[in-house]
PDB file of C-alpha atoms in Angstrom:
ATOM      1  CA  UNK A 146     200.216 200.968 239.787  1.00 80.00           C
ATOM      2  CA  UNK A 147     203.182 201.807 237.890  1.00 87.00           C
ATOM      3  CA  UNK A 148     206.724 200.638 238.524  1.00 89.00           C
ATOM      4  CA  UNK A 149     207.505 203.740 240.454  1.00 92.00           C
ATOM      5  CA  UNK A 150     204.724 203.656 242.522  1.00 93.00           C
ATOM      6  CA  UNK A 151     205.380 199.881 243.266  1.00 95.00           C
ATOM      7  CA  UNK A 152     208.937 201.001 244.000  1.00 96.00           C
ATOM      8  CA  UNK A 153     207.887 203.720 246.302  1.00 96.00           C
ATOM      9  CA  UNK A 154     205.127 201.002 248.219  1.00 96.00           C
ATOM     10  CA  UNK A 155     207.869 198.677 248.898  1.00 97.00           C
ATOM     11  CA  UNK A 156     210.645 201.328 250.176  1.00 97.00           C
ATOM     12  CA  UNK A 157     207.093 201.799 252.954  1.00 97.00           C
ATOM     13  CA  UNK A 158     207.960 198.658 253.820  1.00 96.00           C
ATOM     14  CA  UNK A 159     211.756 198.089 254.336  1.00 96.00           C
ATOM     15  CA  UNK A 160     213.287 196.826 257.320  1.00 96.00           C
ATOM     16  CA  UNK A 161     216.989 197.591 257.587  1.00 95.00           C
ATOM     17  CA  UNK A 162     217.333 194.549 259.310  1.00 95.00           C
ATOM     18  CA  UNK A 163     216.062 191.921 257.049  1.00 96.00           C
ATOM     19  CA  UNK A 164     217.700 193.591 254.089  1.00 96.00           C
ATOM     20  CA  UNK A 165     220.993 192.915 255.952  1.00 96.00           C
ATOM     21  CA  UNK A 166     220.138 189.257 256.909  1.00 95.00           C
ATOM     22  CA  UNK A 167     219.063 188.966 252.767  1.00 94.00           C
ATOM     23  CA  UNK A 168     221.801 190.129 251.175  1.00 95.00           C
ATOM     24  CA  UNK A 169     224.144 187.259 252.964  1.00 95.00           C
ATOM     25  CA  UNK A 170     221.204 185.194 251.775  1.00 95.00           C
ATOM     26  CA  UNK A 171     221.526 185.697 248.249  1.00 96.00           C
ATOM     27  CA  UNK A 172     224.890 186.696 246.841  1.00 95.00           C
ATOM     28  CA  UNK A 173     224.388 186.131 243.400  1.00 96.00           C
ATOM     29  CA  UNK A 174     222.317 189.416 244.360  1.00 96.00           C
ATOM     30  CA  UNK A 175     224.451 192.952 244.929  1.00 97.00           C
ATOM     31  CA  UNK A 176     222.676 194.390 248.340  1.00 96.00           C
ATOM     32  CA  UNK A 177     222.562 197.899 246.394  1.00 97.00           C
ATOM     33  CA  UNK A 178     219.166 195.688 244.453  1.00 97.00           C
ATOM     34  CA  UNK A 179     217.710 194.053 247.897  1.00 97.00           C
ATOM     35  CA  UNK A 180     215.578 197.083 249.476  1.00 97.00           C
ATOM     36  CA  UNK A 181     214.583 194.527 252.566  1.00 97.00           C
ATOM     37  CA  UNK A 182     210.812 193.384 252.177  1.00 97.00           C
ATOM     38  CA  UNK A 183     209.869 190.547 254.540  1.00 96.00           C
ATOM     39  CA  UNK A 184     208.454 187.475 251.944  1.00 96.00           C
ATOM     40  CA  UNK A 185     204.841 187.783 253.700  1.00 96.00           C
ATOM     41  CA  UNK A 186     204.223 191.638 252.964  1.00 96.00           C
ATOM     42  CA  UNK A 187     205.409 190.900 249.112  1.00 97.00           C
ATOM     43  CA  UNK A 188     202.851 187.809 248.604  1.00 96.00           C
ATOM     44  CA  UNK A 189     199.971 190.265 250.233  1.00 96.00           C
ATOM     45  CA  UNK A 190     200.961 192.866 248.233  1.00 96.00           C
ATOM     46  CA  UNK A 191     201.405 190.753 244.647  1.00 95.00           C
ATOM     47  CA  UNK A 192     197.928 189.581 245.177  1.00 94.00           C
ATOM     48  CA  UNK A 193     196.855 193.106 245.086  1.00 94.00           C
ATOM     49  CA  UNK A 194     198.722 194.036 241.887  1.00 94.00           C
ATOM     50  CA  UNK A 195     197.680 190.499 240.401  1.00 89.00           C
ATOM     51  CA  UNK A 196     193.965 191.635 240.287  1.00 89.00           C
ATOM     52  CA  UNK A 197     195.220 195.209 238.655  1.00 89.00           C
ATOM     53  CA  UNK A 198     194.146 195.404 234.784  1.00 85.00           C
ATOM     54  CA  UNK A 199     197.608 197.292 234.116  1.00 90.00           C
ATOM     55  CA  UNK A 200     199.553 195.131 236.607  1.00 93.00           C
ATOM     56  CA  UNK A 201     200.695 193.832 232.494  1.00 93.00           C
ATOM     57  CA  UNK A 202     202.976 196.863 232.027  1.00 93.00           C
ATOM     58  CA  UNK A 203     204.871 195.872 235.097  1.00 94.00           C
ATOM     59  CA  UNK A 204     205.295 191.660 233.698  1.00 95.00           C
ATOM     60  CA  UNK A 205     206.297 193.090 231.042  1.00 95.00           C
ATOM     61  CA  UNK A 206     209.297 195.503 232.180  1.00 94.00           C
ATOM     62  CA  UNK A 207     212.183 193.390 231.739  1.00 95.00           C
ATOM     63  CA  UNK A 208     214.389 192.534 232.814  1.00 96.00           C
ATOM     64  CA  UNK A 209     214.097 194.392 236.775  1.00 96.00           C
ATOM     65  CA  UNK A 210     216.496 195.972 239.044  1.00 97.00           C
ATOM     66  CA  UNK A 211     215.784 195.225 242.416  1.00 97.00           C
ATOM     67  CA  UNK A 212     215.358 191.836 243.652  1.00 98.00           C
ATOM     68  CA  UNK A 213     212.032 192.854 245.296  1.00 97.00           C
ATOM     69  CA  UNK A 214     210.640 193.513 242.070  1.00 97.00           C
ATOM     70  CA  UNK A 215     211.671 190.046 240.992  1.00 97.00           C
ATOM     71  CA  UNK A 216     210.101 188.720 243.873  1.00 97.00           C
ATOM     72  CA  UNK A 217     206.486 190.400 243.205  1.00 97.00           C
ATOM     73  CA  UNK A 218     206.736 189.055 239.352  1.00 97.00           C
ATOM     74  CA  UNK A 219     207.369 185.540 240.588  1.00 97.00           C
ATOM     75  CA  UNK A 220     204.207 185.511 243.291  1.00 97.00           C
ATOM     76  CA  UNK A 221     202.343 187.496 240.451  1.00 96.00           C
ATOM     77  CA  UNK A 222     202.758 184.400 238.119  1.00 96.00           C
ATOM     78  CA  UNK A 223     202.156 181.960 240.962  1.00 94.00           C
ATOM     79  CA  UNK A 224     198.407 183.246 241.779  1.00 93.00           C
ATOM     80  CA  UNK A 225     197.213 182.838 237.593  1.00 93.00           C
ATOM     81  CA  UNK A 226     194.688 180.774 237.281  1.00 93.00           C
ATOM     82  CA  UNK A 227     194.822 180.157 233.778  1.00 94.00           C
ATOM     83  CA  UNK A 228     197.499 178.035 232.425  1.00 96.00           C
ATOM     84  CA  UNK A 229     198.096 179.035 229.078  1.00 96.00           C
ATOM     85  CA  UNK A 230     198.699 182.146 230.765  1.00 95.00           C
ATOM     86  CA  UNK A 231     200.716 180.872 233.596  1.00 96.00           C
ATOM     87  CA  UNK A 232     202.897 179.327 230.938  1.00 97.00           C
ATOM     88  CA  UNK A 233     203.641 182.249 228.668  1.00 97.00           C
ATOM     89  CA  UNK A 234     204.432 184.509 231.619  1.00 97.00           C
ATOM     90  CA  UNK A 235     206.504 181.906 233.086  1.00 97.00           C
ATOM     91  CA  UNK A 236     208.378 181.299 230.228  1.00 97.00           C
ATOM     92  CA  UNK A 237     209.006 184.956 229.512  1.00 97.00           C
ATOM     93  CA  UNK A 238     210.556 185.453 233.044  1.00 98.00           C
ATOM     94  CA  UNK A 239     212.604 182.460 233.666  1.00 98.00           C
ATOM     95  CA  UNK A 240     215.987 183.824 231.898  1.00 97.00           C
ATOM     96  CA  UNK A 241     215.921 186.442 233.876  1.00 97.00           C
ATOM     97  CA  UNK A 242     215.884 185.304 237.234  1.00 97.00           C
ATOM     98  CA  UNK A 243     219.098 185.398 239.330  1.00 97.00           C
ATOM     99  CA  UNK A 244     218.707 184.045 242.547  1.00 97.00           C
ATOM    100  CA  UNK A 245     217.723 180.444 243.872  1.00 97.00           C
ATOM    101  CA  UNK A 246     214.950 182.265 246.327  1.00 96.00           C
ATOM    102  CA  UNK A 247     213.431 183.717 243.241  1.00 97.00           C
ATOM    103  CA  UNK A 248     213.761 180.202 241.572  1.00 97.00           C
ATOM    104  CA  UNK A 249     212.552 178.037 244.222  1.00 96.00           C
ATOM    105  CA  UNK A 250     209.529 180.168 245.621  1.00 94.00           C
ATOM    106  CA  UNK A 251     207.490 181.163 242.094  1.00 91.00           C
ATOM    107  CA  UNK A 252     206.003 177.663 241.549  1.00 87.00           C
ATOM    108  CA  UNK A 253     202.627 178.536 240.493  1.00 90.00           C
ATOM    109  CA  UNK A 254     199.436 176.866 241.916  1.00 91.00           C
ATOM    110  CA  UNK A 255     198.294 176.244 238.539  1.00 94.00           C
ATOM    111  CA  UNK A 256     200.668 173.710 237.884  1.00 96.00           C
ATOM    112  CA  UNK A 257     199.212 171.056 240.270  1.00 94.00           C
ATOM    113  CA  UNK A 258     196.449 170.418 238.006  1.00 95.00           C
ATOM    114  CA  UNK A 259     198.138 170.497 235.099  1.00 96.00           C
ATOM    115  CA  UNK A 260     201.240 167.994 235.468  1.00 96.00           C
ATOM    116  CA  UNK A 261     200.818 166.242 232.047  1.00 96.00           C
ATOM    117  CA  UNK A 262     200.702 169.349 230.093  1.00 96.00           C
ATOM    118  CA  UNK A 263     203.997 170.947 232.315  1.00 97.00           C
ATOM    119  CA  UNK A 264     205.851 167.773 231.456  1.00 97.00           C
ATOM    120  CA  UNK A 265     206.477 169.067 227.920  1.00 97.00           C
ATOM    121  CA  UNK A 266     207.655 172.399 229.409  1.00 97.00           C
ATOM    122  CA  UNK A 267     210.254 170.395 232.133  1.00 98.00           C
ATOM    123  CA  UNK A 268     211.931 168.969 229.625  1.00 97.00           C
ATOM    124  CA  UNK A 269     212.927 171.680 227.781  1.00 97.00           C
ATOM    125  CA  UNK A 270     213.803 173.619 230.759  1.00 98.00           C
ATOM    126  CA  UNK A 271     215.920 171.060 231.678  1.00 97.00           C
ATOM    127  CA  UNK A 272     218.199 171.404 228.726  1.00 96.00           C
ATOM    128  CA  UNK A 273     218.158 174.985 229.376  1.00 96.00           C
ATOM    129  CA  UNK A 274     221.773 176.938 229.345  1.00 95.00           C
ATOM    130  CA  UNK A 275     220.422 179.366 232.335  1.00 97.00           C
ATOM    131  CA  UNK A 276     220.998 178.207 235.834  1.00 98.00           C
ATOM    132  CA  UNK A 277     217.811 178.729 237.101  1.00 98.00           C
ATOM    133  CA  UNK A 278     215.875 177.926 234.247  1.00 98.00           C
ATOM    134  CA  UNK A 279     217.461 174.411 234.889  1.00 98.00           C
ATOM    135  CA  UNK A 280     216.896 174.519 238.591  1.00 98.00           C
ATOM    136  CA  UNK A 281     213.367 175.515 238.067  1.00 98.00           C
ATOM    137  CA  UNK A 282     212.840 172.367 236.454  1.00 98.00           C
ATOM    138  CA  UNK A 283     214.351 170.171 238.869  1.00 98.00           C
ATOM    139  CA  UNK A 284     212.120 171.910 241.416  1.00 97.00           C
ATOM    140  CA  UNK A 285     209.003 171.357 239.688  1.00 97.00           C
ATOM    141  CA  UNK A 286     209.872 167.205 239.313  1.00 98.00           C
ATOM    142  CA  UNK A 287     210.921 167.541 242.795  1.00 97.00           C
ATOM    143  CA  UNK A 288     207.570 169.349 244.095  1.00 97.00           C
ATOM    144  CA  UNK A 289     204.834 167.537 241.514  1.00 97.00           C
ATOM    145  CA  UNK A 290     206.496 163.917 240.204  1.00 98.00           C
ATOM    146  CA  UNK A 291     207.407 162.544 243.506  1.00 97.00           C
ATOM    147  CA  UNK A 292     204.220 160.786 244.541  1.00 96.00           C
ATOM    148  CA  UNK A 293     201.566 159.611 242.274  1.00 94.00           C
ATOM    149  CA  UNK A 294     203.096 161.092 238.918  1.00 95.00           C
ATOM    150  CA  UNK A 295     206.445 159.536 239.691  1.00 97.00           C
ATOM    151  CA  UNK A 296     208.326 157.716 237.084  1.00 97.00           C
ATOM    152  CA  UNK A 297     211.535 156.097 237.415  1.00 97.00           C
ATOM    153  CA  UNK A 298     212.802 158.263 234.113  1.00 97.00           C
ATOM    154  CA  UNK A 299     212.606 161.321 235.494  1.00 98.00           C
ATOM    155  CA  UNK A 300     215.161 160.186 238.279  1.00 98.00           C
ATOM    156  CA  UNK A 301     217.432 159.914 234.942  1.00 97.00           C
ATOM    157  CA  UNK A 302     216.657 163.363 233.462  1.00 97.00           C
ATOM    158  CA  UNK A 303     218.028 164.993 236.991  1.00 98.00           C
ATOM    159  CA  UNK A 304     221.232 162.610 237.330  1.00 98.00           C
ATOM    160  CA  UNK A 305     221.599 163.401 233.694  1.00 97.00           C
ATOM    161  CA  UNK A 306     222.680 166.982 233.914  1.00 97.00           C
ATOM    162  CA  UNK A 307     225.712 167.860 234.251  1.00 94.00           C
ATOM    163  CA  UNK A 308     226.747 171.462 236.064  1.00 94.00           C
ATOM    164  CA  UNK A 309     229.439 173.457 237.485  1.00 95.00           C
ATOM    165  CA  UNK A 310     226.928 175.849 238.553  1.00 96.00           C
ATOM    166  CA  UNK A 311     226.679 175.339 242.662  1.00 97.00           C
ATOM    167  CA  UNK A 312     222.823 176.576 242.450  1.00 98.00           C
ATOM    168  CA  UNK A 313     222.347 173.566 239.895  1.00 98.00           C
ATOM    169  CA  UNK A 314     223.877 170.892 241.896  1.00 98.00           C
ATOM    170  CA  UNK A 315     223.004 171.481 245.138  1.00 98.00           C
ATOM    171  CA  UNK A 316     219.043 171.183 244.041  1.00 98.00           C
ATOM    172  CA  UNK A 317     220.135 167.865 241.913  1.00 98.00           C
ATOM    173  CA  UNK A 318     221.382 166.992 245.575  1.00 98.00           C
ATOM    174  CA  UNK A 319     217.745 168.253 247.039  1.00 98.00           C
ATOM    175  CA  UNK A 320     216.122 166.495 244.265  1.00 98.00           C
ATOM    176  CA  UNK A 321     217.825 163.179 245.422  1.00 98.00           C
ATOM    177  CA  UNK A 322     217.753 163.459 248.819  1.00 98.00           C
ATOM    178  CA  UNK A 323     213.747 163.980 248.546  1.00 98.00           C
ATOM    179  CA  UNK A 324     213.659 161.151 246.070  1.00 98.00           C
ATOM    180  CA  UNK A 325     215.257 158.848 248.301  1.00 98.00           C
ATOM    181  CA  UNK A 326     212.457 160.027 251.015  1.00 96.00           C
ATOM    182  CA  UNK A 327     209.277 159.266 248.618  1.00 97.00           C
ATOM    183  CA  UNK A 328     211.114 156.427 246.400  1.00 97.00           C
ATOM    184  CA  UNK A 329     213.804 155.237 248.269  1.00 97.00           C
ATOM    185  CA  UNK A 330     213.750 151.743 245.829  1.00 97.00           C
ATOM    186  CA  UNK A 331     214.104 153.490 242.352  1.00 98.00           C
ATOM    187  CA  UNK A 332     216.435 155.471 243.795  1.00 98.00           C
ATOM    188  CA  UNK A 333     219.383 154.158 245.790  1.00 98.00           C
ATOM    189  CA  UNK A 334     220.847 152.644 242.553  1.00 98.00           C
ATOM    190  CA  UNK A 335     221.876 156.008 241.249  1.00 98.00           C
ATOM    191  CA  UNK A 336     223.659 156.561 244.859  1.00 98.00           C
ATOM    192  CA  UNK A 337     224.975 152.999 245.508  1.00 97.00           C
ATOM    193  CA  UNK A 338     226.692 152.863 241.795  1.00 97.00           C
ATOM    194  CA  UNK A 339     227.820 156.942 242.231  1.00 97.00           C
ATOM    195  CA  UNK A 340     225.769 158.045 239.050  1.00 97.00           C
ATOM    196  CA  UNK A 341     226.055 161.663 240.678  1.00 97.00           C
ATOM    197  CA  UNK A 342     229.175 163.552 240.413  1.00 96.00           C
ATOM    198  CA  UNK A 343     231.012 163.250 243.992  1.00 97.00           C
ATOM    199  CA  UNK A 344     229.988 166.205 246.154  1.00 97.00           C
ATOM    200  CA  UNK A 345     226.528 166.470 244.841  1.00 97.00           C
ATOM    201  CA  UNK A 346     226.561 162.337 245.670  1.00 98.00           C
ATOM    202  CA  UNK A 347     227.835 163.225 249.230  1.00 98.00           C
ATOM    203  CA  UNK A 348     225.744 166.092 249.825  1.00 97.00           C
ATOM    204  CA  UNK A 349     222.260 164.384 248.648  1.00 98.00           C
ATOM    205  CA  UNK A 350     223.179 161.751 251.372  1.00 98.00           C
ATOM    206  CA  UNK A 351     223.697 164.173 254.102  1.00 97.00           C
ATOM    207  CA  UNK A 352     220.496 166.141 252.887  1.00 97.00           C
ATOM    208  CA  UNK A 353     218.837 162.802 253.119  1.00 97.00           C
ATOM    209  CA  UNK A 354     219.831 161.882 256.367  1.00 96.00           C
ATOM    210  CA  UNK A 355     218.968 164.911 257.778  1.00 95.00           C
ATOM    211  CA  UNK A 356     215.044 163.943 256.845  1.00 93.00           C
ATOM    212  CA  UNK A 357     212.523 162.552 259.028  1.00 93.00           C
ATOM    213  CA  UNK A 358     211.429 161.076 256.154  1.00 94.00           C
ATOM    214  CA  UNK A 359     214.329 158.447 255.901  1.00 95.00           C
ATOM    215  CA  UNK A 360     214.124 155.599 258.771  1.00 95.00           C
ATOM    216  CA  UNK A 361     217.421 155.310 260.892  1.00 95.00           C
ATOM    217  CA  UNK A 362     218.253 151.646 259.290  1.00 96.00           C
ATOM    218  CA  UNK A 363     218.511 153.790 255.632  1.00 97.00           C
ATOM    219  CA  UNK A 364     220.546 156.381 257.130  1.00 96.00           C
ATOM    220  CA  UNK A 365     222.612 153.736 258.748  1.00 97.00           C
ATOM    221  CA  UNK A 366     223.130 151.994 255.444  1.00 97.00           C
ATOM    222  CA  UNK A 367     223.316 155.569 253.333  1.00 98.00           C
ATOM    223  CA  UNK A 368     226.016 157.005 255.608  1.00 97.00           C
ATOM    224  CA  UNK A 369     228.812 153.882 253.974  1.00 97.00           C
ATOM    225  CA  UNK A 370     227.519 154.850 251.099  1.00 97.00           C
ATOM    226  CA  UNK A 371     229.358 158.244 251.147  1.00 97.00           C
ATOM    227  CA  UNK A 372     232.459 158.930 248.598  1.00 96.00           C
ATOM    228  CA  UNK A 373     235.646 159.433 250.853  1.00 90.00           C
ATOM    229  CA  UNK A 374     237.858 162.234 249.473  1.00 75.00           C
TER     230      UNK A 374
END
């Protein structure tokens, strides 16, 4: 398909609605690029145009206007198989994503086995000067290096950036409040001596006492742990 014809298949699907209930979603977005395609009917459709020979024309139209289109390029990388691939497709769309949902819903399945060769990757991403190039990164130690390929440094390479970019800090405040879910141990230091800057401190706490995953005695002991204004 080419990009007008992709264009044209997901105007068939709008829904006036959902474009509405998107665009206060996402406003690093302008709702004149959000044409209202429910998340479902873009991964059904992107696995379709994954298995296209041309579909390469399209990955390689940068940067795109609407934020559907972003959408189908993200989901497009996520089904490669091949990692080499994954990786240079990845790499080549990163700076121009602008939105977290973008961000946060491309991780490709590819990645899962391939943790020791994505480390590499991480940590240049993580010195990145594109917002969600660096929240990418933070995602991917969130998702992948919190159970069996956790090590106590990467809980340093999160606290370690420093942001004024909201989109950054709230996921270094996602990124703790999960941490302190899977390794609560390693990972109360960093909020007990305030190595976080003060609202991303206060708002990994509330994030993780929000979670199932924390028992009621940490939350109890988490919540005096908060920085009073």
């Amino acid at each position: 398909m080419t990009r007008d014809e992709i264009i044209q298949e997901l105007f068939r699907q709008q829904d006036q609605e959902y474009r509405s209930f998107q665009a206060k979603l996402i406003p690093t977005v302008e709702p004149e690029r959000i044409i209202g395609v429910r998340t479902p009917a873009l991964r059904a459709m992107a696995k379709q145009l994954g298995k296209q020979e041309d579909i390469q024309a399209f990955l390689d139209e940068l940067p795109h206007y609407y934020f559907e289109e972003n959408q189908l390029h993200a989901f497009i990388i996520g089904e490669e198989r091949d990692f080499e691939k994954c990786m240079v497709e990845t790499e080549k769309f990163l700076p121009y994503i602008d939105n977290w949902s973008t961000c946060d819903q491309m991780p490709p399945k590819t990645y899962k086995k391939h943790t020791a060769e994505l480390m590499a990757y991480i940590r240049k991403w993580m010195v990145s000067d594109h917002t969600y190039t660096i929240r990418f990164a933070m995602g991917m130690l969130m998702r992948l290096y919190l159970d069996e390929e956790f090590q106590p440094e990467y809980l340093e390479m999160v606290a370690s950036v420093k942001s004024e970019e909201y989109y950054v800090n709230m996921m270094i405040a996602w990124y703790f409040a999960t941490a302190l879910a899977k390794q609560y141990d390693a990972t109360l230091p960093y909020i007990r001596e305030q190595r976080l800057e003060p609202w991303t401190h206060n708002k990994a706490i509330q994030k993780a006492i929000e979670s199932y995953r924390i028992t009621p005695e940490q939350k109890t002991y988490l919540r005096t742990l908060k920085i009073k204004k």
